[in-house]
Amino acid sequence: MEDILNKGIQDIKNISLSMKEKKLIFEQVMKTPLASPYAPTRTIWSLLNMHRSFAYALGIFLIFSITGGTLAYAAEGTVPGDLLYPVKVNVTEPIRDVLATTPASKAQWDATKAVRRLNEAETLANKNKLTPEYRAEIEQNFNKNVNAFNKNIQSVATSTRVRNNIDSFFDESINEHANILQKISSHKIGGEQHEIDTLEQAVLHAHQIQSFPMGPNTKDHSFNTASSSKEIIKHPIAPRFSIQNPTHRDGEDIRSTNTIKNVQATSSEDMPDEDR
Amino acid sequence: MEVHNIKVKFTEVYEKESDPLFRYCLMRVSDRDKAIDIVQDIFAELWKTYNTSEEIKNERAYLFTLARNKIIDWYRKKKSYSLDALLETEDTERPFDSPDEKAHPDIIFSAEAGRVLEAIEKLDPTYRDVLYLRFTEDLSPQEIASVLGSTASIVSVRITRGLEKLREQFHT
């Protein structure tokens, strides 16, 4: 049997082209048209050589892209006082503002930005670097983000889950950060504690407007998130208001009487009949 | 490289590799004229490559890789042609170049060679090319790996197992 296998293999090896076929193939191959060595080759480098202005434009574009991308990436983790912080708030975030096209994505991004501000404040507070200037800057930006959030969330359809999801995200995040700020504040003394408390008031105020109604004077900030979310669902089109810097704290309601009236009145009007 | 040197080198490779490539193509396409066409295409491509000063590290592996790809292209074209023919004839007439024709119908072999080829055809496709390239064209496992896009160790294992399966067929 092994002989058959070996002989079979040997016979296959003996199959070959005839001399005539071999010669014919060779002749045909030699007639194959070849590209002239003098013909210009069109590569990206030759194009760049031909169009110098295009090369410069491409070079500049690449330099800006790479440098800009690196800067933007490096700026993401910065806090007020860092060299690249202005890049974060004045360049990368506005770019992402433009990229968010739908009301829902805008609202979500505004909520995320507000949370980013609180993260920055917490980072600074933990490093004992939350100066009045940085606190004021963060608070101003935070209020701006919350106002933008309140404005954009109004445009999101109330019949979709998206709105409830964004509301819940904002509500829970703000609640969580209020608690964190409170904890940080309890470990601080003097001026630094005052700065954290002031910021905490702004956060608290944003949360109160978000999950109306909540008493503003309580020192216990462990809000019931579930009830807050429930409140949002119950009042799906509850209006939101611009935040004024809440500067009072000790025993004084930080919301104006008119604001409370507005909220109560509109909420009552918008509630379904069976809920009134 | 100068044009004269290129031609000398090309002629050497052509003399050495044209028959093995022809055999390989013939075994796969079962049509002598088609096998000759494919061989011509392969060497035309090699000729162009030499003239563009591109370096080829292993000519044998390069040529068999080209052959394998061209055979695959040929099967694809043939398949689509056969399907078109089937649609046109509306099942009333069997197309001339049907895809289920038996392998090697037009080639005359010795009885032993025919039996070996028949046994190889019965093997799993995993072993078919590997065994053919190893025992009829004497390609090394490294060269076969390069042709099939695999590794030399995998090819070695397939050669051993394929040979066992081939022997089993001869002993039954």
Tab-separated table of N, CA, C and O in Angstrom, chain A residues 70-93 113 115-124 127 129 134 137-138 141:
chain	number	residue	atom	x	y	z
A	70	THR	N	-4.044	66.823	22.580
A	70	THR	CA	-3.277	66.541	23.792
A	70	THR	C	-3.657	67.518	24.903
A	70	THR	O	-3.844	67.129	26.060
A	71	LEU	N	-3.764	68.800	24.517
A	71	LEU	CA	-4.139	69.821	25.511
A	71	LEU	C	-5.511	69.538	26.097
A	71	LEU	O	-5.716	69.589	27.320
A	72	ALA	N	-6.456	69.230	25.208
A	72	ALA	CA	-7.826	68.977	25.655
A	72	ALA	C	-7.859	67.784	26.599
A	72	ALA	O	-8.541	67.797	27.627
A	73	TYR	N	-7.083	66.753	26.253
A	73	TYR	CA	-7.051	65.557	27.094
A	73	TYR	C	-6.448	65.879	28.460
A	73	TYR	O	-6.966	65.475	29.498
A	74	ALA	N	-5.344	66.646	28.415
A	74	ALA	CA	-4.663	66.991	29.670
A	74	ALA	C	-5.532	67.911	30.523
A	74	ALA	O	-5.465	67.870	31.759
A	75	ALA	N	-6.363	68.739	29.862
A	75	ALA	CA	-7.167	69.717	30.601
A	75	ALA	C	-8.348	69.076	31.325
A	75	ALA	O	-8.912	69.671	32.249
A	76	GLU	N	-8.720	67.861	30.918
A	76	GLU	CA	-9.937	67.253	31.458
A	76	GLU	C	-9.914	67.097	32.981
A	76	GLU	O	-10.928	67.258	33.637
A	77	GLY	N	-8.757	66.792	33.533
A	77	GLY	CA	-8.708	66.541	34.975
A	77	GLY	C	-8.290	67.754	35.795
A	77	GLY	O	-7.907	67.612	36.954
A	78	THR	N	-8.360	68.956	35.198
A	78	THR	CA	-7.854	70.130	35.911
A	78	THR	C	-8.916	70.753	36.819
A	78	THR	O	-10.107	70.492	36.678
A	79	VAL	N	-8.465	71.582	37.743
A	79	VAL	CA	-9.345	72.314	38.672
A	79	VAL	C	-8.940	73.790	38.619
A	79	VAL	O	-7.863	74.118	38.109
A	80	PRO	N	-9.818	74.691	39.123
A	80	PRO	CA	-9.436	76.108	39.110
A	80	PRO	C	-8.054	76.313	39.738
A	80	PRO	O	-7.729	75.696	40.751
A	81	GLY	N	-7.282	77.162	39.094
A	81	GLY	CA	-5.916	77.399	39.570
A	81	GLY	C	-4.905	76.660	38.736
A	81	GLY	O	-3.736	77.026	38.702
A	82	ASP	N	-5.350	75.600	38.027
A	82	ASP	CA	-4.440	74.873	37.143
A	82	ASP	C	-4.257	75.660	35.859
A	82	ASP	O	-5.162	76.396	35.435
A	83	LEU	N	-3.115	75.445	35.245
A	83	LEU	CA	-2.785	76.185	34.020
A	83	LEU	C	-3.785	75.913	32.893
A	83	LEU	O	-4.173	76.806	32.145
A	84	LEU	N	-4.224	74.669	32.825
A	84	LEU	CA	-5.086	74.275	31.700
A	84	LEU	C	-6.578	74.355	32.017
A	84	LEU	O	-7.402	73.993	31.173
A	85	TYR	N	-6.915	74.835	33.213
A	85	TYR	CA	-8.343	74.894	33.560
A	85	TYR	C	-9.141	75.774	32.598
A	85	TYR	O	-10.248	75.393	32.181
A	86	PRO	N	-8.607	76.948	32.193
A	86	PRO	CA	-9.360	77.759	31.220
A	86	PRO	C	-9.641	77.015	29.913
A	86	PRO	O	-10.659	77.236	29.289
A	87	VAL	N	-8.710	76.109	29.522
A	87	VAL	CA	-8.938	75.317	28.307
A	87	VAL	C	-10.158	74.425	28.500
A	87	VAL	O	-11.002	74.274	27.619
A	88	LYS	N	-10.258	73.870	29.702
A	88	LYS	CA	-11.372	72.959	29.989
A	88	LYS	C	-12.716	73.685	29.902
A	88	LYS	O	-13.632	73.221	29.222
A	89	VAL	N	-12.821	74.835	30.587
A	89	VAL	CA	-14.132	75.503	30.657
A	89	VAL	C	-14.409	76.414	29.453
A	89	VAL	O	-15.576	76.660	29.143
A	90	ASN	N	-13.354	76.886	28.808
A	90	ASN	CA	-13.585	77.834	27.702
A	90	ASN	C	-13.417	77.227	26.314
A	90	ASN	O	-13.780	77.850	25.325
A	91	VAL	N	-12.813	76.034	26.242
A	91	VAL	CA	-12.601	75.449	24.920
A	91	VAL	C	-13.301	74.095	24.779
A	91	VAL	O	-14.215	73.939	23.974
A	92	THR	N	-12.866	73.131	25.586
A	92	THR	CA	-13.400	71.775	25.363
A	92	THR	C	-14.892	71.680	25.704
A	92	THR	O	-15.657	71.059	24.973
A	93	GLU	N	-15.293	72.310	26.802
A	93	GLU	CA	-16.710	72.222	27.160
A	93	GLU	C	-17.595	72.959	26.157
A	93	GLU	O	-18.637	72.412	25.762
A	113	LYS	N	-21.936	68.851	33.367
A	113	LYS	CA	-21.021	69.962	33.642
A	113	LYS	C	-21.179	70.458	35.077
A	113	LYS	O	-20.190	70.765	35.759
A	115	VAL	N	-22.103	68.760	37.614
A	115	VAL	CA	-21.475	67.761	38.489
A	115	VAL	C	-19.949	67.887	38.426
A	115	VAL	O	-19.264	67.745	39.459
A	116	ARG	N	-19.438	68.195	37.253
A	116	ARG	CA	-17.986	68.393	37.119
A	116	ARG	C	-17.514	69.547	37.998
A	116	ARG	O	-16.445	69.494	38.609
A	117	ARG	N	-18.319	70.620	38.064
A	117	ARG	CA	-17.944	71.764	38.904
A	117	ARG	C	-17.839	71.334	40.370
A	117	ARG	O	-16.934	71.720	41.091
A	118	LEU	N	-18.823	70.503	40.779
A	118	LEU	CA	-18.804	70.065	42.181
A	118	LEU	C	-17.602	69.155	42.447
A	118	LEU	O	-16.997	69.223	43.527
A	119	ASN	N	-17.282	68.337	41.476
A	119	ASN	CA	-16.095	67.481	41.620
A	119	ASN	C	-14.842	68.332	41.800
A	119	ASN	O	-13.969	68.010	42.621
A	120	GLU	N	-14.765	69.411	41.008
A	120	GLU	CA	-13.607	70.301	41.112
A	120	GLU	C	-13.526	70.916	42.512
A	120	GLU	O	-12.450	70.982	43.123
A	121	ALA	N	-14.712	71.361	43.005
A	121	ALA	CA	-14.740	71.978	44.338
A	121	ALA	C	-14.283	70.989	45.397
A	121	ALA	O	-13.507	71.324	46.305
A	122	GLU	N	-14.768	69.760	45.276
A	122	GLU	CA	-14.393	68.731	46.262
A	122	GLU	C	-12.895	68.430	46.205
A	122	GLU	O	-12.253	68.255	47.237
A	123	THR	N	-12.358	68.385	44.984
A	123	THR	CA	-10.915	68.144	44.845
A	123	THR	C	-10.119	69.258	45.528
A	123	THR	O	-9.174	68.993	46.289
A	124	LEU	N	-10.538	70.499	45.267
A	124	LEU	CA	-9.834	71.639	45.867
A	124	LEU	C	-9.966	71.622	47.380
A	124	LEU	O	-8.999	71.863	48.111
A	127	LYS	N	-7.771	69.272	49.022
A	127	LYS	CA	-6.365	69.696	49.006
A	127	LYS	C	-6.162	70.975	49.822
A	127	LYS	O	-5.083	71.586	49.745
A	129	LYS	N	-7.359	73.860	49.184
A	129	LYS	CA	-7.050	74.948	48.258
A	129	LYS	C	-8.304	75.681	47.783
A	129	LYS	O	-8.264	76.391	46.782
A	134	TYR	N	-11.637	80.841	44.025
A	134	TYR	CA	-11.955	79.607	43.312
A	134	TYR	C	-13.390	79.194	43.586
A	134	TYR	O	-14.096	78.715	42.697
A	137	GLU	N	-15.668	81.296	41.527
A	137	GLU	CA	-15.617	80.894	40.110
A	137	GLU	C	-16.422	79.611	39.880
A	137	GLU	O	-17.220	79.517	38.949
A	138	ILE	N	-16.207	78.645	40.770
A	138	ILE	CA	-16.912	77.369	40.634
A	138	ILE	C	-18.414	77.591	40.791
A	138	ILE	O	-19.233	77.075	40.023
A	141	ASN	N	-19.939	79.233	37.728
A	141	ASN	CA	-20.064	78.272	36.626
A	141	ASN	C	-21.139	77.234	36.921
A	141	ASN	O	-21.891	76.826	36.041
